[in-house]
Tab-separated table of C-alpha atoms in Angstrom:
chain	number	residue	atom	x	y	z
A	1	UNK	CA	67.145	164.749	29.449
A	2	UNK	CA	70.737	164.631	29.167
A	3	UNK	CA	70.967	167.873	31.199
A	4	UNK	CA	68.837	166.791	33.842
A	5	UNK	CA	70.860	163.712	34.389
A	6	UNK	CA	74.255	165.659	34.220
A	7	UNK	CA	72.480	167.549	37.506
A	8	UNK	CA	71.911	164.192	39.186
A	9	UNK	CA	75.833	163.212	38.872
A	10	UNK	CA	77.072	166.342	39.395
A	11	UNK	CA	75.327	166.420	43.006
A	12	UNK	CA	76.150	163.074	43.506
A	13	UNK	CA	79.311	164.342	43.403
A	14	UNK	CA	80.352	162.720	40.344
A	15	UNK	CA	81.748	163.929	37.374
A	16	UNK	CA	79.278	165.194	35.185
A	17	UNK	CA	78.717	162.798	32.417
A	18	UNK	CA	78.877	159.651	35.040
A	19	UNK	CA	75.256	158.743	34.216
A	20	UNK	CA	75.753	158.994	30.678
A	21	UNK	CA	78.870	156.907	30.394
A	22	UNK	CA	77.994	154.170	32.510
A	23	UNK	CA	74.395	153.819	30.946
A	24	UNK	CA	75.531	154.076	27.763
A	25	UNK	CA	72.996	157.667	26.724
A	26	UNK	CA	74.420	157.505	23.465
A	27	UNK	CA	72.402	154.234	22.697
A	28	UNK	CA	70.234	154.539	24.751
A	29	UNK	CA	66.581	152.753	24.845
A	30	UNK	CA	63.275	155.141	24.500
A	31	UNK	CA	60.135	154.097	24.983
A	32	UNK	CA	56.573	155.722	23.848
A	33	UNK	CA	53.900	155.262	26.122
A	34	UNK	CA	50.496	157.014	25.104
A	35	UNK	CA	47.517	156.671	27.762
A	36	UNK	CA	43.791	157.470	27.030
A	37	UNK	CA	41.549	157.203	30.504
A	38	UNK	CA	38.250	157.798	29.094
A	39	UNK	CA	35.758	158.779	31.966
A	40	UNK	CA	34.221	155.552	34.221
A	41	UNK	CA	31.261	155.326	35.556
A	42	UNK	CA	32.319	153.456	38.668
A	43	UNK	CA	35.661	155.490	39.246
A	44	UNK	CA	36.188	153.580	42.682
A	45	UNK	CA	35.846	150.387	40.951
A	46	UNK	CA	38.593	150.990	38.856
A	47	UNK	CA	42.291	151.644	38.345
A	48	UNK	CA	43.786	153.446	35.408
A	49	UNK	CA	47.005	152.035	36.177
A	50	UNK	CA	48.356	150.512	39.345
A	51	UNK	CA	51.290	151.682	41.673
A	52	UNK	CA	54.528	151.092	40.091
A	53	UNK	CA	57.736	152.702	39.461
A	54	UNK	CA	59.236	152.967	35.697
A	55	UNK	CA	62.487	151.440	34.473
A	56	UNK	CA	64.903	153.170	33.446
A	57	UNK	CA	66.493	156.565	34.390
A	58	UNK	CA	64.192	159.081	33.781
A	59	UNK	CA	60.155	159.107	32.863
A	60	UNK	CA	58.991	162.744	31.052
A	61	UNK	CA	55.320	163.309	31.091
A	62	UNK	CA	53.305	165.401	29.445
A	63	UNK	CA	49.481	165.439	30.120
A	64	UNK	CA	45.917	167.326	29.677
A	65	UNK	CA	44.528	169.181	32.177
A	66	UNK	CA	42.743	166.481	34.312
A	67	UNK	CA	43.946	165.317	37.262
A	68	UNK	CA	44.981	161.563	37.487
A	69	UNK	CA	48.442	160.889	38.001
A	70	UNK	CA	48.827	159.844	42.065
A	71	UNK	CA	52.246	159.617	43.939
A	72	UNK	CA	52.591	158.113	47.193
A	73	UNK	CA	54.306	160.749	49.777
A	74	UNK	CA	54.340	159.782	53.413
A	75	UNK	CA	52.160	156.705	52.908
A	76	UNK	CA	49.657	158.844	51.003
A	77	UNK	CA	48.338	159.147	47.826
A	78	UNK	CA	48.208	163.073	46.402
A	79	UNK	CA	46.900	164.319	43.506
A	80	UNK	CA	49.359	165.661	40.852
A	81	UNK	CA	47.598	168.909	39.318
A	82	UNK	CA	49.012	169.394	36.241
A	83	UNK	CA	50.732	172.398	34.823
A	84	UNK	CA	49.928	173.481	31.639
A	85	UNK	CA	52.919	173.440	28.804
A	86	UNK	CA	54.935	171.398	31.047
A	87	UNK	CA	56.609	168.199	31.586
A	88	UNK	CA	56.914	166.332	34.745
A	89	UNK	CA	59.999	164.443	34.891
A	90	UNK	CA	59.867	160.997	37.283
A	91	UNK	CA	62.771	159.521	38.696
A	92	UNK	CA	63.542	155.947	37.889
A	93	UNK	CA	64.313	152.693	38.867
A	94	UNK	CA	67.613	152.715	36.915
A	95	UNK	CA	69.068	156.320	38.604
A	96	UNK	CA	67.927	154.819	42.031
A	97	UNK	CA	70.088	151.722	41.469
A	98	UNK	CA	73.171	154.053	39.974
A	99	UNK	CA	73.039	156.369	42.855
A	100	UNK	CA	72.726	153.297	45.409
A	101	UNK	CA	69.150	154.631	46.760
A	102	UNK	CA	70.283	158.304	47.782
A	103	UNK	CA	67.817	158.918	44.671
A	104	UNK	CA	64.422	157.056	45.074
A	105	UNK	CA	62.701	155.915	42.102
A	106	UNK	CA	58.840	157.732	42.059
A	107	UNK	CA	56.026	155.326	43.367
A	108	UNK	CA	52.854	156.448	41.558
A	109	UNK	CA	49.438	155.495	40.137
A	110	UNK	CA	47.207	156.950	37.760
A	111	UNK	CA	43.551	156.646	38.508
A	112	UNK	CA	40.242	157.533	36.740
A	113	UNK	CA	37.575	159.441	37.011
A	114	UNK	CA	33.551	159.642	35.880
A	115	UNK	CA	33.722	163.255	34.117
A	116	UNK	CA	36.541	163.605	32.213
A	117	UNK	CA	39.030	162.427	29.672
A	118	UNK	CA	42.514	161.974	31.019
A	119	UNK	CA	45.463	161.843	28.169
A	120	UNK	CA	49.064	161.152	29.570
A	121	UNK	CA	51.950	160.688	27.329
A	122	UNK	CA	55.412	158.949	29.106
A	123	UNK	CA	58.538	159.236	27.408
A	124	UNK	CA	60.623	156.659	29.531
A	125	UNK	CA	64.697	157.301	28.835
A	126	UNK	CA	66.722	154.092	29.359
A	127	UNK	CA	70.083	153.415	29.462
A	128	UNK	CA	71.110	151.465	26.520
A	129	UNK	CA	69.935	147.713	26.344
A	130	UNK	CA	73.257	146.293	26.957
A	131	UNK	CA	74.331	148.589	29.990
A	132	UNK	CA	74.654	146.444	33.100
A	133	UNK	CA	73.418	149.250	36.046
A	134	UNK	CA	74.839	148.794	39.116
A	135	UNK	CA	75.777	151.390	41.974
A	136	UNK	CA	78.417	154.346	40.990
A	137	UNK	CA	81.731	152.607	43.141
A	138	UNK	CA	82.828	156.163	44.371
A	139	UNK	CA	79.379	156.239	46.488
A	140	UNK	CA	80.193	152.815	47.995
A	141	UNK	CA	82.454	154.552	50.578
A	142	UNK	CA	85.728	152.815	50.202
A	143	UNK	CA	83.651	149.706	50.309
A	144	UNK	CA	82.088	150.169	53.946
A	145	UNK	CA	78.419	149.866	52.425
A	146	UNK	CA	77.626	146.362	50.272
A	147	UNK	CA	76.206	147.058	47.344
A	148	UNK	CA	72.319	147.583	47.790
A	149	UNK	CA	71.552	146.499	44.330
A	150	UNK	CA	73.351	143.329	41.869
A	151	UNK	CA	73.878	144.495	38.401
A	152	UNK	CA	71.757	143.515	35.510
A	153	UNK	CA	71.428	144.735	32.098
A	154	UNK	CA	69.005	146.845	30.892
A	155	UNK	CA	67.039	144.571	28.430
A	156	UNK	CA	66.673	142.076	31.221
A	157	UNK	CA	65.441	144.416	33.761
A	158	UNK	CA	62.744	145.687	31.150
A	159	UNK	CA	61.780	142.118	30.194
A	160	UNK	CA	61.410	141.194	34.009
A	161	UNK	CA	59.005	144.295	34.345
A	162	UNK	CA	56.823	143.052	31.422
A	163	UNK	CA	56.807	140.188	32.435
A	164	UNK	CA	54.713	140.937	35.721
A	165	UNK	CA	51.921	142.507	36.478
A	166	UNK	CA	53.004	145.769	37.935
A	167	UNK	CA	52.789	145.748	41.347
A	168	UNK	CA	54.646	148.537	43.249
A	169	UNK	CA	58.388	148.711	43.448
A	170	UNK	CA	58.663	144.454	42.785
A	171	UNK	CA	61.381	144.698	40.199
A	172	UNK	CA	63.599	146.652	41.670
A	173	UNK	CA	62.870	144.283	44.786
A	174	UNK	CA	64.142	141.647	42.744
A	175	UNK	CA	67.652	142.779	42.049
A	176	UNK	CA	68.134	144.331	45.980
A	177	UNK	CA	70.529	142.857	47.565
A	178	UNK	CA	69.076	141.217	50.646
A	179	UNK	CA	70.687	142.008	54.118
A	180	UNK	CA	71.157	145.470	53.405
C-alpha cells in the first residue's frame, strides 16, 4: 500500500513520502470489510450494496470469481471481471481530497445475482484518525485555485460516512468547497 501511494505523490509531483507524512501512514486506520452476496432470487429487485465511494486513501479488494463489483465509467455501469490471485486497488475519497481532485475517488456498486455466491473482502487504508486531509499546498498553484475541499480529520469524515446511508459521492460533497 505504502508503495502504491509513494507512486501517487511522486506523479503528483511531490516528494515521495507526501501522502504518508501528511496522513500520518504510520498510524494509520485499517478497516476489515468481509461481504457474502448469497444468490437472490429477484436479482433486479435488489442491491448488494449501493453506489458509493470509500473513505480513506486506498480500498484493496480481493474477491471470488463471480462478477459483482460495478463502477460507473462515462455514466455507465460495467462489470468488473475479476482476476484470479489478484487485488484490485480503489482510489479513495481521502487521495482525491489530498491531490485536490486531479485523482478521483472510484464510484462503484456491487450488485447480486440469482446463481451464484459472490465473496468480496475490502481492506480500506486510512490515514490516521487524527490527520486533518486537506489539499497538498504545492498543487494549489501559488494560490490561483481555492481550495476545492475544507480540511477535516479523519475520524470525523468516517463517522459522517456511517452516519448516512451511502448514497454516491455525498460525503465528500459535504466537505467541497462550494463555488469551485
Amino acid at each position: 500500500m505504502k508503495e502504491i501511494v509513494r507512486g501517487i505523490s511522486e506523479s503528483l509531483g511531490l516528494e515521495d513520502k507526501y501522502i504518508d507524512k501528511a496522513s500520518n501512514l504510520e498510524n494509520c486506520l485499517q478497516i476489515m470489510i468481509a461481504n457474502l452476496y448469497p444468490p437472490c432470487p429477484q436479482p433486479e429487485l435488489a442491491m448488494g450494496l449501493p453506489a458509493h465511494s470509500d473513505h480513506g486513501l486506498l480500498t484493496l479488494l480481493i474477491q471470488n470469481d463471480t462478477v459483482g463489483l460495478q463502477v460507473l465509467h462515462k455514466d455507465k455501469w460495467v462489470n468488473i471481471h475479476p482476476i484470479p490471485n489478484s487485488f484490485l486497488a480503489n482510489i479513495g475519497d481521502h487521495i482525491e481530497i489530498l491531490s485536490h481532485g486531479k485523482y478521483k475517488s472510484v464510484l462503484h456498486r456491487a450488485v447480486v445475482n440469482d446463481r451464484d455466491v459472490r465473496i468480496s473482502i475490502a481492506l480500506a487504508h486510512g490515514p490516521a484518525a487524527d490527520a486533518a486531509v486537506s489539499p497538498a499546498p504545492m498543487l494549489l498553484e501559488d494560490g490561483q485555485n481555492p481550495l476545492a475541499y475544507r480540511a477535516m480529520k479523519y475520524k470525523e469524515y468516517v463517522e459522517l460516512q456511517q452516519s448516512n446511508k451511502l448514497d454516491g459521492k455525498s460525503c465528500l460533497e459535504h466537505i467541497r468547497n462550494r463555488g469551485i
